[in-house]
CSV table of C-alpha atoms and ligand atoms in Angstrom, one decimal:
chain,number,residue,atom,x,y,z
X,1,MET,CA,-21.4,-49.9,-2.4
X,2,SER,CA,-23.1,-46.8,-3.3
X,3,ALA,CA,-26.6,-46.5,-4.2
X,4,GLU,CA,-25.9,-45.8,-7.9
X,5,ASP,CA,-24.0,-49.1,-7.9
X,6,THR,CA,-26.8,-51.0,-6.6
X,7,VAL,CA,-29.2,-49.5,-8.7
X,8,SER,CA,-27.2,-49.8,-11.9
X,9,ASP,CA,-26.3,-53.5,-11.0
X,10,ALA,CA,-30.0,-54.4,-11.2
X,11,ALA,CA,-30.2,-53.3,-14.8
X,12,GLY,CA,-26.7,-54.3,-15.7
X,13,ALA,CA,-27.7,-58.0,-15.3
X,14,ILE,CA,-29.6,-57.7,-18.5
X,15,SER,CA,-27.4,-55.3,-20.2
X,16,ALA,CA,-25.5,-55.9,-23.4
X,17,ASP,CA,-22.4,-57.9,-23.3
X,18,ARG,CA,-20.5,-56.6,-26.2
X,19,PHE,CA,-19.9,-53.3,-28.0
X,20,VAL,CA,-22.0,-52.1,-31.0
X,21,GLU,CA,-20.8,-49.0,-32.4
X,22,ILE,CA,-23.0,-45.9,-32.7
X,23,SER,CA,-22.7,-43.8,-35.9
X,24,TYR,CA,-22.7,-40.1,-34.9
X,25,ASP,CA,-22.2,-39.0,-38.6
X,26,ASP,CA,-25.8,-39.3,-39.3
X,27,ILE,CA,-28.5,-36.8,-38.3
X,28,ILE,CA,-30.0,-39.3,-36.2
X,29,PRO,CA,-27.3,-41.3,-34.2
X,30,ASN,CA,-28.0,-45.0,-34.3
X,31,ASN,CA,-26.6,-48.4,-34.2
X,32,VAL,CA,-29.1,-49.9,-36.5
X,33,ALA,CA,-27.6,-49.1,-39.8
X,34,LEU,CA,-30.1,-46.4,-40.4
X,35,GLY,CA,-28.4,-45.3,-43.6
X,36,ALA,CA,-29.1,-48.6,-45.3
X,37,ASP,CA,-32.9,-48.2,-44.8
X,38,LYS,CA,-33.9,-45.1,-46.9
X,39,GLN,CA,-37.5,-45.5,-46.2
X,40,LEU,CA,-37.1,-45.5,-42.4
X,41,GLN,CA,-34.5,-42.7,-42.5
X,42,ARG,CA,-36.8,-40.5,-44.4
X,43,ALA,CA,-39.9,-41.4,-42.1
X,44,LEU,CA,-37.6,-40.5,-39.0
X,45,GLU,CA,-36.2,-37.3,-40.4
X,46,THR,CA,-39.8,-36.1,-41.2
X,47,TRP,CA,-40.9,-36.9,-37.6
X,48,ARG,CA,-37.6,-35.2,-36.1
X,49,PRO,CA,-38.7,-31.6,-36.6
X,50,ASN,CA,-42.1,-32.3,-35.1
X,51,TYR,CA,-40.2,-33.9,-32.2
X,52,LEU,CA,-38.0,-30.7,-31.8
X,53,GLY,CA,-41.0,-28.6,-32.1
X,54,TRP,CA,-42.6,-30.5,-29.1
X,55,TRP,CA,-39.3,-30.3,-27.0
X,56,ASN,CA,-39.2,-26.7,-27.4
X,57,SER,CA,-42.8,-26.1,-26.5
X,58,MET,CA,-43.4,-28.8,-24.0
X,59,GLY,CA,-40.0,-29.7,-22.7
X,60,PRO,CA,-38.0,-27.9,-19.9
X,61,LEU,CA,-39.2,-24.4,-19.6
X,62,GLY,CA,-36.1,-22.0,-19.9
X,63,TYR,CA,-32.5,-23.2,-19.8
X,64,GLN,CA,-32.7,-24.3,-23.5
X,65,THR,CA,-29.8,-22.1,-24.3
X,66,SER,CA,-27.8,-23.1,-21.3
X,67,ASP,CA,-24.8,-25.4,-21.4
X,68,VAL,CA,-25.7,-28.5,-19.3
X,69,TYR,CA,-23.2,-31.3,-18.3
X,70,LEU,CA,-24.9,-34.2,-19.8
X,71,ARG,CA,-24.1,-37.7,-20.6
X,72,THR,CA,-24.6,-39.1,-24.2
X,73,ALA,CA,-24.3,-42.8,-25.0
X,74,VAL,CA,-21.3,-43.7,-27.1
X,75,GLY,CA,-21.7,-47.4,-27.0
X,76,VAL,CA,-24.4,-49.8,-25.7
X,77,ASP,CA,-22.1,-51.8,-23.4
X,78,PRO,CA,-22.5,-51.2,-19.6
X,79,ALA,CA,-18.9,-50.1,-19.2
X,80,GLY,CA,-18.4,-47.6,-21.7
X,81,TRP,CA,-21.6,-46.1,-22.8
X,82,ALA,CA,-21.5,-42.7,-21.2
X,83,LYS,CA,-19.6,-39.7,-22.6
X,84,PHE,CA,-20.0,-36.4,-20.4
X,85,ALA,CA,-19.8,-32.9,-22.0
X,86,TYR,CA,-21.5,-29.6,-21.9
X,87,VAL,CA,-24.6,-29.6,-24.3
X,88,LYS,CA,-27.5,-27.3,-25.0
X,89,MET,CA,-30.6,-29.4,-24.5
X,90,PRO,CA,-32.0,-28.9,-28.1
X,91,SER,CA,-28.7,-30.2,-29.5
X,92,TYR,CA,-28.6,-33.4,-27.5
X,93,ARG,CA,-28.1,-36.3,-29.8
X,94,TRP,CA,-31.3,-38.2,-29.6
X,95,GLY,CA,-30.9,-41.5,-31.3
X,96,ILE,CA,-31.8,-45.0,-31.8
X,97,LEU,CA,-29.9,-47.5,-29.7
X,98,LEU,CA,-30.5,-51.2,-29.4
X,99,ALA,CA,-28.8,-53.8,-27.2
X,100,PRO,CA,-26.7,-56.1,-29.5
X,101,LYS,CA,-28.6,-59.1,-31.1
X,102,VAL,CA,-28.2,-62.3,-29.2
X,103,GLU,CA,-27.7,-65.0,-32.0
X,104,GLY,CA,-30.0,-67.9,-31.8
X,105,ARG,CA,-32.4,-66.2,-29.1
X,106,THR,CA,-35.7,-68.0,-28.7
X,107,ILE,CA,-39.0,-66.8,-27.3
X,108,PRO,CA,-38.7,-67.6,-23.7
X,109,PHE,CA,-42.4,-68.2,-22.6
X,110,GLY,CA,-45.9,-68.5,-23.9
X,111,ARG,CA,-47.4,-70.5,-26.6
X,112,HIS,CA,-44.5,-69.9,-28.8
X,113,LYS,CA,-41.9,-70.8,-26.2
X,114,GLY,CA,-38.7,-72.2,-27.8
X,115,GLU,CA,-39.4,-71.0,-31.3
X,116,PRO,CA,-36.9,-68.4,-32.8
X,117,ALA,CA,-37.5,-64.9,-31.7
X,118,TRP,CA,-39.4,-62.9,-34.1
X,119,GLN,CA,-37.3,-60.4,-36.3
X,120,GLU,CA,-40.5,-59.1,-37.9
X,121,VAL,CA,-43.8,-58.4,-36.4
X,122,PRO,CA,-45.9,-61.5,-36.1
X,123,GLY,CA,-49.3,-60.8,-38.0
X,124,GLU,CA,-51.4,-62.4,-35.6
X,125,HIS,CA,-50.3,-60.3,-32.6
X,126,ARG,CA,-49.8,-57.1,-34.5
X,127,ALA,CA,-52.5,-55.0,-32.9
X,128,LEU,CA,-51.5,-56.1,-29.4
X,129,LEU,CA,-47.9,-55.4,-29.8
X,130,ARG,CA,-48.5,-51.9,-31.3
X,131,ARG,CA,-50.9,-51.0,-28.5
X,132,LEU,CA,-48.2,-52.0,-25.8
X,133,ILE,CA,-45.5,-49.9,-27.7
X,134,VAL,CA,-47.8,-47.1,-27.8
X,135,VAL,CA,-48.7,-47.1,-24.2
X,136,GLN,CA,-45.0,-47.4,-23.2
X,137,GLY,CA,-44.0,-44.7,-25.7
X,138,ASP,CA,-46.8,-42.3,-24.3
X,139,THR,CA,-45.1,-42.4,-20.8
X,140,GLU,CA,-42.0,-41.0,-22.0
X,141,PRO,CA,-42.9,-37.5,-23.1
X,142,ALA,CA,-45.6,-37.4,-20.7
X,143,SER,CA,-42.9,-37.4,-17.8
X,144,VAL,CA,-41.0,-34.6,-19.5
X,145,GLU,CA,-44.2,-32.5,-19.6
X,146,GLN,CA,-45.0,-33.2,-15.9
X,147,GLN,CA,-41.5,-32.0,-15.1
X,148,ARG,CA,-41.4,-29.0,-17.3
X,149,PHE,CA,-41.5,-26.3,-14.7
X,150,LEU,CA,-39.0,-27.6,-12.2
X,151,GLY,CA,-35.8,-25.9,-13.5
X,152,ALA,CA,-36.7,-22.6,-12.0
X,153,THR,CA,-37.0,-24.0,-8.6
X,154,ALA,CA,-33.9,-26.4,-8.5
X,155,PRO,CA,-32.2,-26.8,-5.2
X,156,SER,CA,-28.8,-26.7,-6.8
X,157,LEU,CA,-27.1,-26.9,-10.2
X,158,TYR,CA,-26.3,-30.7,-9.5
X,159,ASP,CA,-30.1,-31.3,-9.3
X,160,MET,CA,-30.8,-29.3,-12.2
X,161,ARG,CA,-28.5,-31.1,-14.2
X,162,ASN,CA,-30.0,-34.4,-13.1
X,163,LEU,CA,-33.4,-33.4,-14.0
X,164,PHE,CA,-32.4,-32.4,-17.4
X,165,GLN,CA,-30.5,-35.6,-17.9
X,166,VAL,CA,-33.7,-37.5,-17.1
X,167,ASN,CA,-35.7,-35.3,-19.4
X,168,VAL,CA,-33.4,-35.8,-22.4
X,169,GLU,CA,-33.3,-39.5,-21.8
X,170,GLU,CA,-37.0,-39.7,-21.5
X,171,GLY,CA,-37.0,-38.0,-25.0
X,172,ARG,CA,-34.6,-40.7,-26.1
X,173,HIS,CA,-37.0,-43.3,-24.9
X,174,LEU,CA,-39.8,-41.7,-27.0
X,175,TRP,CA,-37.3,-42.0,-29.9
X,176,ALA,CA,-36.9,-45.8,-29.2
X,177,MET,CA,-40.6,-46.4,-29.3
X,178,VAL,CA,-41.1,-44.2,-32.4
X,179,TYR,CA,-38.3,-46.2,-34.1
X,180,LEU,CA,-40.3,-49.4,-33.5
X,181,LEU,CA,-43.6,-47.9,-34.6
X,182,VAL,CA,-42.1,-46.3,-37.7
X,183,LYS,CA,-40.0,-49.3,-38.9
X,184,TYR,CA,-42.4,-52.0,-38.2
X,185,PHE,CA,-45.9,-50.8,-38.5
X,186,GLY,CA,-46.1,-48.8,-41.7
X,187,LYS,CA,-48.7,-46.1,-42.0
X,188,ASP,CA,-50.5,-46.6,-38.8
X,189,GLY,CA,-47.1,-46.7,-37.1
X,190,ARG,CA,-46.3,-43.3,-38.4
X,191,GLU,CA,-49.6,-42.0,-37.3
X,192,GLU,CA,-49.1,-43.2,-33.8
X,193,ALA,CA,-45.7,-41.6,-33.7
X,194,GLN,CA,-47.3,-38.3,-34.5
X,195,ALA,CA,-50.2,-38.9,-31.8
X,196,LEU,CA,-47.3,-39.3,-29.3
X,197,LEU,CA,-46.4,-35.7,-29.7
X,198,GLU,CA,-50.0,-34.3,-29.7
X,199,ARG,CA,-51.4,-36.0,-26.5
X,200,GLN,CA,-50.5,-33.7,-23.5
X,201,SER,CA,-50.1,-34.6,-19.8
X,202,GLY,CA,-53.0,-33.3,-17.9
X,203,GLN,CA,-54.8,-32.0,-20.9
X,204,MET,CA,-58.6,-32.3,-20.6
X,205,ASP,CA,-59.2,-33.0,-24.3
X,206,ASN,CA,-56.2,-35.1,-25.4
X,207,PRO,CA,-54.4,-36.3,-22.0
X,208,ARG,CA,-51.8,-39.1,-21.9
X,209,ILE,CA,-53.0,-42.6,-21.8
X,210,LEU,CA,-52.2,-43.5,-18.1
X,211,GLY,CA,-53.6,-41.8,-15.0
X,212,ALA,CA,-50.3,-41.2,-13.2
X,213,PHE,CA,-48.8,-39.5,-16.2
X,214,ASN,CA,-51.5,-36.7,-16.0
X,215,GLU,CA,-50.8,-35.9,-12.3
X,216,ARG,CA,-48.8,-32.8,-11.7
X,217,THR,CA,-45.2,-32.8,-10.5
X,218,PRO,CA,-45.2,-29.6,-8.9
X,219,ASP,CA,-42.2,-29.6,-6.8
X,220,TRP,CA,-38.8,-31.4,-6.3
X,221,LEU,CA,-40.0,-33.8,-3.5
X,222,SER,CA,-42.6,-35.0,-6.0
X,223,PHE,CA,-39.9,-35.2,-8.7
X,224,PHE,CA,-37.8,-37.5,-6.5
X,225,MET,CA,-40.6,-39.6,-5.3
X,226,PHE,CA,-41.7,-39.8,-9.0
X,227,THR,CA,-38.3,-41.0,-10.3
X,228,PHE,CA,-38.1,-43.5,-7.4
X,229,PHE,CA,-41.6,-45.0,-7.7
X,230,THR,CA,-42.9,-44.2,-11.2
X,231,ASP,CA,-39.6,-44.6,-13.0
X,232,ARG,CA,-39.4,-47.9,-11.3
X,233,ASP,CA,-42.7,-48.9,-12.7
X,234,GLY,CA,-41.0,-48.0,-16.1
X,235,LYS,CA,-38.2,-50.4,-15.3
X,236,MET,CA,-40.5,-53.3,-14.4
X,237,GLN,CA,-42.5,-52.7,-17.5
X,238,LEU,CA,-39.4,-52.3,-19.7
X,239,ALA,CA,-38.0,-55.4,-18.1
X,240,ALA,CA,-41.1,-57.5,-19.0
X,241,LEU,CA,-41.0,-56.2,-22.5
X,242,ALA,CA,-37.2,-56.9,-22.7
X,243,GLU,CA,-38.5,-60.6,-22.4
X,244,SER,CA,-40.6,-60.2,-25.5
X,245,GLY,CA,-40.4,-62.7,-28.3
X,246,PHE,CA,-40.5,-59.7,-30.8
X,247,ASP,CA,-36.8,-59.2,-30.7
X,248,PRO,CA,-36.4,-55.6,-31.9
X,249,LEU,CA,-38.6,-54.8,-28.9
X,250,SER,CA,-36.5,-56.9,-26.4
X,251,ARG,CA,-33.3,-55.3,-27.7
X,252,THR,CA,-34.7,-51.6,-27.5
X,253,CYS,CA,-36.0,-52.2,-23.9
X,254,ARG,CA,-32.6,-53.8,-22.7
X,255,PHE,CA,-30.7,-50.6,-23.5
X,256,MET,CA,-33.5,-48.3,-22.2
X,257,LEU,CA,-33.1,-50.1,-18.8
X,258,THR,CA,-29.5,-48.9,-18.5
X,259,GLU,CA,-30.9,-45.3,-18.8
X,260,GLU,CA,-33.8,-46.2,-16.4
X,261,ALA,CA,-31.3,-47.2,-13.5
X,262,HIS,CA,-30.1,-43.5,-13.5
X,263,HIS,CA,-33.5,-42.1,-13.1
X,264,MET,CA,-34.1,-44.3,-10.0
X,265,PHE,CA,-30.8,-43.2,-8.7
X,266,VAL,CA,-31.9,-39.6,-8.9
X,267,GLY,CA,-35.1,-40.4,-6.9
X,268,GLU,CA,-33.6,-42.6,-4.4
X,269,THR,CA,-30.6,-40.2,-3.5
X,270,GLY,CA,-32.9,-37.1,-3.9
X,271,VAL,CA,-35.0,-38.5,-1.0
X,272,GLN,CA,-32.0,-39.8,0.7
X,273,ARG,CA,-30.5,-36.3,0.7
X,274,THR,CA,-33.7,-34.8,1.9
X,275,ILE,CA,-33.7,-37.1,4.9
X,276,GLU,CA,-30.0,-36.2,5.7
X,277,ALA,CA,-30.8,-32.6,5.7
X,278,THR,CA,-33.9,-33.1,7.9
X,279,CYS,CA,-31.8,-35.3,10.3
X,280,ALA,CA,-28.9,-32.9,10.4
X,281,ALA,CA,-31.1,-29.9,11.1
X,282,MET,CA,-33.0,-31.7,13.9
X,283,ALA,CA,-29.9,-33.0,15.6
X,284,LYS,CA,-28.4,-29.3,15.5
X,285,ALA,CA,-31.5,-27.8,17.0
X,286,GLY,CA,-31.7,-30.6,19.6
X,287,ILE,CA,-35.1,-32.0,18.3
X,288,ARG,CA,-35.5,-35.8,19.0
X,289,ASP,CA,-39.1,-36.1,18.2
X,290,PRO,CA,-39.8,-36.6,14.4
X,291,GLY,CA,-43.4,-35.8,15.4
X,292,ASP,CA,-42.7,-32.4,16.4
X,293,VAL,CA,-43.6,-31.1,13.0
X,294,GLU,CA,-44.0,-27.5,13.8
X,295,ALA,CA,-40.5,-27.2,15.3
X,296,VAL,CA,-39.0,-29.3,12.5
X,297,ARG,CA,-40.6,-27.0,9.6
X,298,LYS,CA,-39.2,-24.0,11.2
X,299,LEU,CA,-35.8,-25.3,10.3
X,300,ASP,CA,-36.7,-25.2,6.6
X,301,VAL,CA,-36.5,-29.0,6.2
X,302,VAL,CA,-39.1,-31.7,5.2
X,303,ASP,CA,-40.6,-33.4,8.5
X,304,LEU,CA,-40.4,-37.1,8.2
X,305,PRO,CA,-44.1,-37.9,8.5
X,306,LEU,CA,-44.6,-35.6,5.5
X,307,LEU,CA,-42.1,-37.8,3.7
X,308,GLN,CA,-44.1,-40.8,4.6
X,309,ARG,CA,-47.4,-39.2,3.1
X,310,LYS,CA,-45.7,-38.2,-0.1
X,311,ALA,CA,-44.4,-41.9,-0.3
X,312,ASN,CA,-47.9,-43.2,0.3
X,313,PHE,CA,-49.3,-41.0,-2.4
X,314,HIS,CA,-46.7,-41.7,-5.1
X,315,ALA,CA,-46.4,-45.4,-4.3
X,316,SER,CA,-50.3,-45.9,-4.6
X,317,VAL,CA,-50.7,-43.8,-7.7
X,318,THR,CA,-47.8,-45.7,-9.4
X,319,ARG,CA,-49.3,-48.9,-8.4
X,320,ASP,CA,-52.3,-48.2,-10.4
X,321,LEU,CA,-50.0,-48.2,-13.4
X,322,PHE,CA,-49.7,-52.0,-13.2
X,323,GLY,CA,-53.4,-52.3,-14.2
X,324,SER,CA,-56.0,-54.9,-12.9
X,325,GLU,CA,-54.4,-57.5,-10.8
X,326,ILE,CA,-56.6,-60.1,-12.8
X,327,SER,CA,-56.2,-59.4,-16.5
X,328,SER,CA,-57.2,-61.3,-19.7
X,329,ASN,CA,-55.1,-58.7,-21.6
X,330,ALA,CA,-52.1,-59.4,-19.6
X,331,ALA,CA,-52.7,-63.2,-20.1
X,332,GLU,CA,-52.9,-62.8,-23.8
X,333,ALA,CA,-49.8,-60.6,-24.0
X,334,PHE,CA,-47.9,-63.4,-22.2
X,335,GLY,CA,-49.5,-66.5,-24.1
X,336,SER,CA,-48.7,-64.8,-27.3
X,337,GLY,CA,-45.0,-64.3,-26.4
X,338,ILE,CA,-45.3,-60.3,-26.5
X,339,LYS,CA,-44.7,-59.5,-22.8
X,340,GLY,CA,-43.1,-61.7,-20.1
X,341,ARG,CA,-42.7,-61.4,-16.4
X,342,PHE,CA,-39.8,-59.7,-14.7
X,343,ASN,CA,-36.8,-61.5,-15.2
X,344,GLU,CA,-38.7,-64.1,-17.1
X,345,ALA,CA,-35.7,-65.9,-18.8
X,346,ASN,CA,-34.0,-66.6,-15.5
X,347,LEU,CA,-37.1,-67.7,-13.6
X,348,LYS,CA,-36.6,-71.1,-12.3
X,349,GLY,CA,-39.4,-73.6,-11.1
X,350,ASP,CA,-42.2,-73.3,-13.7
X,351,ASP,CA,-42.6,-74.1,-17.4
X,352,HIS,CA,-43.1,-70.4,-18.6
X,353,VAL,CA,-46.3,-71.3,-20.1
X,354,LEU,CA,-48.4,-71.3,-17.0
X,355,THR,CA,-51.1,-73.4,-18.2
X,356,ASP,CA,-51.8,-75.0,-14.7
X,357,ALA,CA,-49.9,-72.8,-12.5
X,358,THR,CA,-51.6,-70.4,-9.9
X,359,TYR,CA,-50.5,-67.2,-8.2
X,360,ALA,CA,-51.7,-65.9,-4.8
X,361,VAL,CA,-53.7,-62.6,-5.2
X,362,THR,CA,-55.1,-60.4,-2.4
X,363,ARG,CA,-58.8,-59.5,-3.0
X,364,VAL,CA,-61.6,-57.8,-1.0
X,365,VAL,CA,-64.4,-60.2,-0.5
X,366,ASP,CA,-67.4,-59.2,1.8
X,367,GLY,CA,-65.5,-56.4,3.2
X,368,LYS,CA,-62.4,-58.4,4.2
X,369,LEU,CA,-59.0,-58.9,2.7
X,370,VAL,CA,-58.5,-62.6,1.6
X,371,VAL,CA,-55.7,-64.2,-0.4
X,372,GLU,CA,-56.8,-66.5,-3.2
X,373,GLN,CA,-55.0,-68.7,-5.7
X,374,ALA,CA,-55.8,-67.4,-9.2
X,375,PRO,CA,-54.7,-68.8,-12.5
X,376,ALA,CA,-51.2,-67.4,-12.8
X,377,LEU,CA,-51.7,-66.6,-16.5
X,378,ARG,CA,-54.5,-64.2,-15.4
X,379,ALA,CA,-52.7,-62.8,-12.4
X,380,LEU,CA,-49.5,-61.5,-14.2
X,381,ASN,CA,-50.2,-57.9,-13.3
X,382,ALA,CA,-50.6,-58.8,-9.7
X,383,ARG,CA,-47.2,-60.5,-9.9
X,384,LEU,CA,-45.4,-57.7,-11.6
X,385,LEU,CA,-46.9,-55.5,-9.0
X,386,ASP,CA,-45.5,-57.6,-6.2
X,387,ASP,CA,-42.1,-57.8,-7.9
X,388,PHE,CA,-42.4,-53.9,-7.9
X,389,ILE,CA,-43.1,-53.6,-4.2
X,390,VAL,CA,-40.1,-55.8,-3.4
X,391,ASP,CA,-37.9,-53.7,-5.7
X,392,CYS,CA,-39.0,-50.6,-3.9
X,393,GLN,CA,-38.1,-51.9,-0.5
X,394,GLY,CA,-34.3,-52.0,-1.1
X,395,GLY,CA,-34.3,-48.2,-1.4
X,396,ILE,CA,-36.7,-47.6,1.4
X,397,ASP,CA,-34.4,-49.8,3.6
X,398,ARG,CA,-31.5,-47.6,2.6
X,399,TRP,CA,-33.6,-44.4,3.6
X,400,ASN,CA,-34.2,-45.9,6.9
X,401,LYS,CA,-30.5,-46.7,7.6
X,402,SER,CA,-30.0,-42.9,7.3
X,403,ILE,CA,-32.7,-42.1,9.8
X,404,GLU,CA,-31.5,-44.8,12.1
X,405,LYS,CA,-28.0,-43.6,11.6
X,406,ALA,CA,-29.0,-40.2,12.8
X,407,GLY,CA,-30.5,-41.7,16.0
X,408,ILE,CA,-34.1,-40.7,15.2
X,409,ASP,CA,-36.9,-43.2,16.1
X,410,PHE,CA,-38.7,-43.1,12.7
X,411,LYS,CA,-39.3,-45.8,10.1
X,412,LEU,CA,-40.6,-45.1,6.5
X,413,THR,CA,-42.8,-47.9,5.2
X,414,GLN,CA,-44.7,-49.0,2.1
X,415,PRO,CA,-48.5,-48.7,2.5
X,416,HIS,CA,-50.6,-51.8,1.9
X,417,LYS,CA,-51.1,-52.9,-1.8
X,418,GLY,CA,-54.8,-51.7,-1.3
X,419,PHE,CA,-54.2,-48.2,0.0
X,420,ASN,CA,-55.6,-45.4,-2.2
X,421,ARG,CA,-56.1,-47.5,-5.3
X,422,ARG,CA,-58.3,-46.5,-8.1
X,423,ILE,CA,-57.6,-49.5,-10.5
X,424,GLY,CA,-57.9,-53.2,-10.0
X,425,GLU,CA,-59.0,-55.4,-6.9
X,426,PHE,CA,-59.0,-52.5,-4.5
X,427,GLY,CA,-60.3,-49.8,-6.8
X,428,GLY,CA,-62.8,-47.8,-4.9
X,429,LYS,CA,-62.3,-49.7,-1.6
X,430,ARG,CA,-61.2,-47.8,1.5
X,431,ILE,CA,-58.1,-49.6,2.9
X,432,SER,CA,-55.6,-47.9,5.4
X,433,PRO,CA,-51.8,-48.1,4.9
X,434,ALA,CA,-51.8,-51.0,7.6
X,435,GLY,CA,-54.2,-52.9,5.6
X,436,GLU,CA,-57.7,-52.4,7.3
X,437,VAL,CA,-60.9,-52.2,5.1
X,438,LEU,CA,-62.5,-48.8,6.3
X,439,THR,CA,-65.9,-47.2,5.9
X,440,GLU,CA,-66.1,-44.2,4.0
X,441,ASP,CA,-66.5,-42.1,7.1
X,442,GLU,CA,-63.3,-43.7,8.7
X,443,TRP,CA,-61.4,-43.1,5.5
X,444,LYS,CA,-62.4,-39.5,5.6
X,445,ALA,CA,-61.5,-39.0,9.1
X,446,LYS,CA,-58.0,-40.5,8.8
X,447,SER,CA,-56.9,-40.1,5.1
X,448,GLY,CA,-55.5,-36.6,5.8
X,449,ASP,CA,-52.9,-38.2,8.1
X,450,TRP,CA,-51.9,-40.6,5.3
X,451,LEU,CA,-51.9,-38.4,2.1
X,452,PRO,CA,-50.3,-35.1,1.7
X,453,ASN,CA,-52.8,-32.5,2.4
X,454,ASP,CA,-53.2,-28.8,1.4
X,455,ALA,CA,-51.0,-27.6,4.3
X,456,ASP,CA,-48.3,-30.1,3.4
X,457,MET,CA,-48.2,-28.9,-0.2
X,458,GLN,CA,-48.1,-25.3,0.6
X,459,PHE,CA,-45.3,-26.0,3.0
X,460,ILE,CA,-43.3,-28.0,0.3
X,461,ALA,CA,-44.1,-25.2,-2.1
X,462,SER,CA,-42.5,-22.7,0.4
X,463,LEU,CA,-39.3,-24.6,0.4
X,464,MET,CA,-39.0,-24.5,-3.4
X,465,LYS,CA,-36.6,-21.4,-3.6
X,466,PRO,CA,-34.2,-21.8,-6.3
X,467,CYS,CA,-30.5,-22.3,-5.2
X,468,HIS,CA,-28.5,-21.8,-8.5
X,469,GLU,CA,-25.1,-20.8,-7.1
X,470,THR,CA,-22.3,-23.2,-7.9
X,471,GLY,CA,-21.7,-25.7,-5.2
X,472,LYS,CA,-24.7,-24.5,-3.0
X,473,TYR,CA,-27.8,-26.4,-1.9
X,474,ALA,CA,-31.2,-25.3,-0.7
X,475,SER,CA,-31.8,-25.8,3.0
X,476,TRP,CA,-33.9,-28.9,2.8
X,477,ILE,CA,-31.4,-31.1,0.8
X,478,ALA,CA,-28.0,-32.3,1.6
X,479,PRO,CA,-25.3,-32.3,-1.1
X,480,PRO,CA,-24.5,-35.5,-2.8
X,481,ARG,CA,-21.8,-37.8,-1.7
X,482,VAL,CA,-20.0,-37.9,-5.0
X,483,GLY,CA,-20.3,-35.5,-8.0
X,484,VAL,CA,-21.6,-36.5,-11.4
X,485,ASN,CA,-18.7,-38.2,-13.3
X,486,SER,CA,-16.7,-37.6,-10.0
X,487,GLN,CA,-16.7,-34.0,-10.5
X,488,PRO,CA,-15.7,-31.8,-7.4
X,489,GLY,CA,-18.4,-30.1,-5.1
X,490,ASP,CA,-18.0,-26.7,-6.7
X,491,PHE,CA,-18.5,-28.0,-10.4
X,492,GLU,CA,-20.8,-25.8,-12.5
X,493,TYR,CA,-23.1,-28.4,-13.7
X,494,VAL,CA,-25.5,-25.9,-15.7
X,495,LYS,CA,-24.0,-22.8,-17.0
X,496,ILE,CA,-27.1,-20.7,-16.9
X,497,ALA,CA,-27.6,-18.6,-19.9
H,501,FE2,FE1,-38.3,-43.8,-20.0
H,502,FE2,FE1,-37.2,-43.0,-16.8
């Protein structure tokens, strides 16, 4: 089974089970009968030029007139939803696609458990619901902005195409959230939709809402780590929202998850191919010791200890996105039936209301890590983070298999939950990747071994030379095992114009 199978299977379990036709005759492709709701159609058609303005000024720099071999959704069922064709990115058919309605669906958790799922916004939870949609929506254009400059240094046309595929789909995710805001939240929804185009990643005055989405994605290794770790946060959040009692949100997120699976595939295989290139170059040069960094770097490949530091950085920054482990907001979102747990409807062994349940949370008490039982309802962020860490491990295990197969004695690991955190139980604490609580001086002495340092970033930057020739790959990354849509190795994924 390929990595793509594994990754898409994870999302496939919650995918649609029947085909819902998408109308491509409308300006905005959709499967929500947009033409029958003139007010909504007008609102979205008003927003659309602003969106395109944002795409042109903040989306991928360059290549906007190039033909890119992209997939577009033609149906929302898992089997037949992708159509591949050359498309100029600004002409991508961004639209509104919801997974099919499940007749008779009930709210699977919280105080309203068992009641029919809401088709309209429940008035008492309106503010909370809008906030969650805005926060999710804000991450989508943010990542496009973060990845804006990467086209110029793409290590191959295959990778460039994958980058642009991820970018247009994040744009579509923005459309998905904007649809909910505009259809269900009236005037303030329209204002929020506009504000989503105005905040900017990394901008001082009007930054994106969440920290990790204001970090730079300066190079391709960062991009792969981002799509492995941070898009997986997206998966976890979308999966929790897909359980929502607000049915339009649930259906929207269910379809988004099928796209998210591809983003994580790009990240996982990107790192995998980096590892393969490193191991092959080491073998060819007769280098056995992964710690012989100087010799490895001379081969123009990424040394494995550097990959570990990159993983440490992206894992820890992404973990902060889950928020405080103990959170009354998360309790409220769950209690009110708005945001569930990962895989909520299929969880066995509790009542999905969690009145008396507890959950084990790691905390720092008197300078020591202790595991305490906390009320499960208040520990939902801790639980989703734990589920995320488990989900990451599958990919990391596959990376390690490649290293092992090459006969190199090295293993990539996930750092301790408390490592390099700014938010929650471990925020501001100094904890090593192995989970020891450190003094500030100990941290200062060691953190350069655990996080990418300036020399690391300079080295990575030195590798970022474009390789835009058909079928060729930069020194530091191996070709993929299979082409996109089974295309041959010399396929021209982007016709650069
Ligand atoms: Fe997304
Ligand atoms: Fe994504």
